[in-house]
XYZ file of N, CA, C and O in Angstrom:
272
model
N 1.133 -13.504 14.593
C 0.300 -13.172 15.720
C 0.060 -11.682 15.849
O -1.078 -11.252 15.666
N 1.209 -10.741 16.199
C 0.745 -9.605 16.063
C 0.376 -8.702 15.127
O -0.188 -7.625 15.315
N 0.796 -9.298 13.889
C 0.545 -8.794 12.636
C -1.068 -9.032 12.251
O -1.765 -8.089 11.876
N -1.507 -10.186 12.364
C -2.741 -10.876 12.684
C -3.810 -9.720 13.589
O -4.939 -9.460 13.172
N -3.335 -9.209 14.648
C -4.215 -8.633 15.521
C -4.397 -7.201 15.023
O -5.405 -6.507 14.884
N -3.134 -6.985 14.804
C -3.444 -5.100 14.652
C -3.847 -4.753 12.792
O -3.971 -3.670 12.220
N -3.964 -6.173 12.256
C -4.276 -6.147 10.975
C -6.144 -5.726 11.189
O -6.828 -4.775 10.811
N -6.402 -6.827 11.883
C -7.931 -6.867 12.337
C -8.521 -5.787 13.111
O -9.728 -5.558 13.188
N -7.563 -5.123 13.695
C -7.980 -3.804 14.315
C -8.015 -2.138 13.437
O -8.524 -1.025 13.569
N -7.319 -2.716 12.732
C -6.929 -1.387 11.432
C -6.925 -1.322 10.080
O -6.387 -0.490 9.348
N -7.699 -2.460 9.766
C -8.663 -3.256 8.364
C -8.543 -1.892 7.661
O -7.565 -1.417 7.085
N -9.669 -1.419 7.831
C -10.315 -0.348 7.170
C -9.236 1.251 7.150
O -9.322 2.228 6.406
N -8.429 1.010 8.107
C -7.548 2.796 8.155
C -6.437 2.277 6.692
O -6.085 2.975 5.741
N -6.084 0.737 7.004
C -5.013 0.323 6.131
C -6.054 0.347 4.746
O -5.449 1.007 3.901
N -7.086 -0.010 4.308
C -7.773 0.097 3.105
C -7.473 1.681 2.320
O -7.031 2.076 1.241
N -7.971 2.234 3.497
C -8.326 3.812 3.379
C -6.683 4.562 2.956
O -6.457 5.387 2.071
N -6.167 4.229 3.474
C -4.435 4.591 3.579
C -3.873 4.355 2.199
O -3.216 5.127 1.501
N -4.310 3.002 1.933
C -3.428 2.542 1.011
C -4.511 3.142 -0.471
O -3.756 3.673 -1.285
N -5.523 3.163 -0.806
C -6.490 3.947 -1.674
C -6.084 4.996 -1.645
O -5.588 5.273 -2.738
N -5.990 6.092 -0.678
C -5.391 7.321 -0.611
C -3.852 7.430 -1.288
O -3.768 8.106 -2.314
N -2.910 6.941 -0.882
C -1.826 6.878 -1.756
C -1.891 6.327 -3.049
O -0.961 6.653 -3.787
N -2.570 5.733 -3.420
C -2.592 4.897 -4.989
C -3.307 6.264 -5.777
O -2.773 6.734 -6.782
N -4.710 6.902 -5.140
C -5.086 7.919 -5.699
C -4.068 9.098 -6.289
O -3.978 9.817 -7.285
N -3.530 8.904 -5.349
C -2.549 10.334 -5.100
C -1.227 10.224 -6.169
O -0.490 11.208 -6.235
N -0.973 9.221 -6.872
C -0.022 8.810 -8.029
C 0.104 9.668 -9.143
O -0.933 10.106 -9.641
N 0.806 9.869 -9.447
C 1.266 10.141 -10.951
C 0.564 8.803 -12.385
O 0.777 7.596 -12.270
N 0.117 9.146 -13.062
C 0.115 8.096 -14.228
C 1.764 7.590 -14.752
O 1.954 6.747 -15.629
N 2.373 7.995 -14.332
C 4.001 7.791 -14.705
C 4.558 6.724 -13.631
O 5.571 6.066 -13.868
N 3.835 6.600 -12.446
C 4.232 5.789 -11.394
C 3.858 4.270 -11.806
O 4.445 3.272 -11.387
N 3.011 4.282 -12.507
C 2.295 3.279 -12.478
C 3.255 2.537 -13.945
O 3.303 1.309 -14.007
N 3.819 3.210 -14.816
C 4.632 2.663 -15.976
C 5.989 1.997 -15.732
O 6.531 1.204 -16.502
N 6.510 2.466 -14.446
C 7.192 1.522 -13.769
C 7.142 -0.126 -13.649
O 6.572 -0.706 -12.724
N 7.836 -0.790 -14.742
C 7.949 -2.471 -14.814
C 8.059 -3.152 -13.109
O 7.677 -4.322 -13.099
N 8.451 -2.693 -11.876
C 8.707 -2.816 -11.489
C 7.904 -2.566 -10.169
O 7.722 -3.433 -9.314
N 7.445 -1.276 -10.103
C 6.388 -0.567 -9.578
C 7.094 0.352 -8.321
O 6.436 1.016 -7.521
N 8.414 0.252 -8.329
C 9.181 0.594 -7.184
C 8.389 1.774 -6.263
O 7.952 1.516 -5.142
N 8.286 2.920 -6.808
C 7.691 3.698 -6.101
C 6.149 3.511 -5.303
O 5.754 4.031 -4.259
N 5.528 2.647 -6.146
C 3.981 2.742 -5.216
C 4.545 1.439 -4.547
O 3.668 1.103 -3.751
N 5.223 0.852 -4.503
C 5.393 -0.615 -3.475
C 5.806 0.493 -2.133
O 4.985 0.694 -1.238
N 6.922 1.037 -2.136
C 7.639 1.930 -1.197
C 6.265 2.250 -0.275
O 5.746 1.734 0.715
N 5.957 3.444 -1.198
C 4.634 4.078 -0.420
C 3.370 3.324 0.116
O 2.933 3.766 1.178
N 2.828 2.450 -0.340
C 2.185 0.872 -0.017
C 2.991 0.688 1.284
O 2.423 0.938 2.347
N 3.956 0.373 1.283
C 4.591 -0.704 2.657
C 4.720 0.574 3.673
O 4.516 0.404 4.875
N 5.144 2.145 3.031
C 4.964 2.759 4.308
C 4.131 3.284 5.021
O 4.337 3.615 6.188
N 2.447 3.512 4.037
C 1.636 3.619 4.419
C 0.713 2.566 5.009
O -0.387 2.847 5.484
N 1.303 1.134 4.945
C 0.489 0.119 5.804
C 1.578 0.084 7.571
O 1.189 0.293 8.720
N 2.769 -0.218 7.118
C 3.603 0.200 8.199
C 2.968 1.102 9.021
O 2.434 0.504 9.954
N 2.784 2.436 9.067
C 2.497 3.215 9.654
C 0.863 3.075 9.970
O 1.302 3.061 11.120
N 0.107 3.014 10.031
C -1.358 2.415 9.954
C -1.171 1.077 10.892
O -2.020 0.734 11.715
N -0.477 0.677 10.758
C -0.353 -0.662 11.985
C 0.223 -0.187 12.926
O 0.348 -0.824 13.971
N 0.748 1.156 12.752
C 1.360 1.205 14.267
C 2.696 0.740 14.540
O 3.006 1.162 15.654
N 3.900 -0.135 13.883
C 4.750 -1.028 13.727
C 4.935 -1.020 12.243
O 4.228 -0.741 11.274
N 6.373 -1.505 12.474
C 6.853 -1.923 10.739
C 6.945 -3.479 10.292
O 7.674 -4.251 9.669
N 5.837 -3.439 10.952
C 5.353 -5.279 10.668
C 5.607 -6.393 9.625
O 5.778 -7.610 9.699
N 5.538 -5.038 8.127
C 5.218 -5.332 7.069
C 6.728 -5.522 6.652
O 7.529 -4.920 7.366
N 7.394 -6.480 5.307
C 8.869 -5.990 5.084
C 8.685 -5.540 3.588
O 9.246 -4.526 3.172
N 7.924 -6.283 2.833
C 7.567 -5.793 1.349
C 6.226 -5.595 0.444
O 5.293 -6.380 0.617
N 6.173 -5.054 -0.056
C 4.701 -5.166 -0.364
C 4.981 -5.902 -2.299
O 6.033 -5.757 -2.922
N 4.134 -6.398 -2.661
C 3.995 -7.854 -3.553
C 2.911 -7.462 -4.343
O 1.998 -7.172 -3.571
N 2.536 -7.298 -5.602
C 2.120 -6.931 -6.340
C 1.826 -8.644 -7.324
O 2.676 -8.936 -8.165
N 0.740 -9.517 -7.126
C 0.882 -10.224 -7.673
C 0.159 -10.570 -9.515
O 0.560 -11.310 -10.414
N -1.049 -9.605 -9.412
C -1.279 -8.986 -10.527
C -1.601 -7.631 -10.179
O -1.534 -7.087 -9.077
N -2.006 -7.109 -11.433
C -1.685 -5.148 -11.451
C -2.262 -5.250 -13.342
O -1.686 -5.808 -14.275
N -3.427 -4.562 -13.337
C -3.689 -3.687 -14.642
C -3.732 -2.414 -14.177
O -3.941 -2.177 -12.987
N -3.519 -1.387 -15.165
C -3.356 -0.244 -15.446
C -3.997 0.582 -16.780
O -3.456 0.636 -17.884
N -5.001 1.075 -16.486
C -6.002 1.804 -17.597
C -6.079 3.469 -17.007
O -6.176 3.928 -15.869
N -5.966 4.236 -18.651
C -5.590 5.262 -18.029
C -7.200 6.016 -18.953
O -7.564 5.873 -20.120
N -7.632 6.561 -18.153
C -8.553 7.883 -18.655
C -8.621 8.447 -19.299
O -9.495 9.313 -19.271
């Protein structure tokens, strides 16, 4: 329910938030099997963007990685 509401109210800051941190990576972050570091930053930059720590993990269910 409340996750539901303030999701729908902050769509776009959480889009924007979470693009902004993925930008902001290292190419080394991303070689992580695991992804530990951008999950972290993911869950604390949606956390915070909701206003609440709503969120408990962030889930990566596919993921490619192409580098420039």
């Amino acid at each position: 329910g409340e996750f539901t509401e303030r999701f729908g109210l902050h769509a776009k800051r959480l889009n924007e938030q979470v693009t902004i941190a993925i930008r902001g990576m290292e190419s080394a972050d991303f070689t992580d099997p695991g992804l530990g570091l951008i999950k972290r930053v993911v869950l604390e930059k949606v956390n915070r963007a909701l206003g609440k720590p709503l969120v408990r993990e962030a889930v990566f269910s596919e993921f490619a990685f192409i580098e420039r």
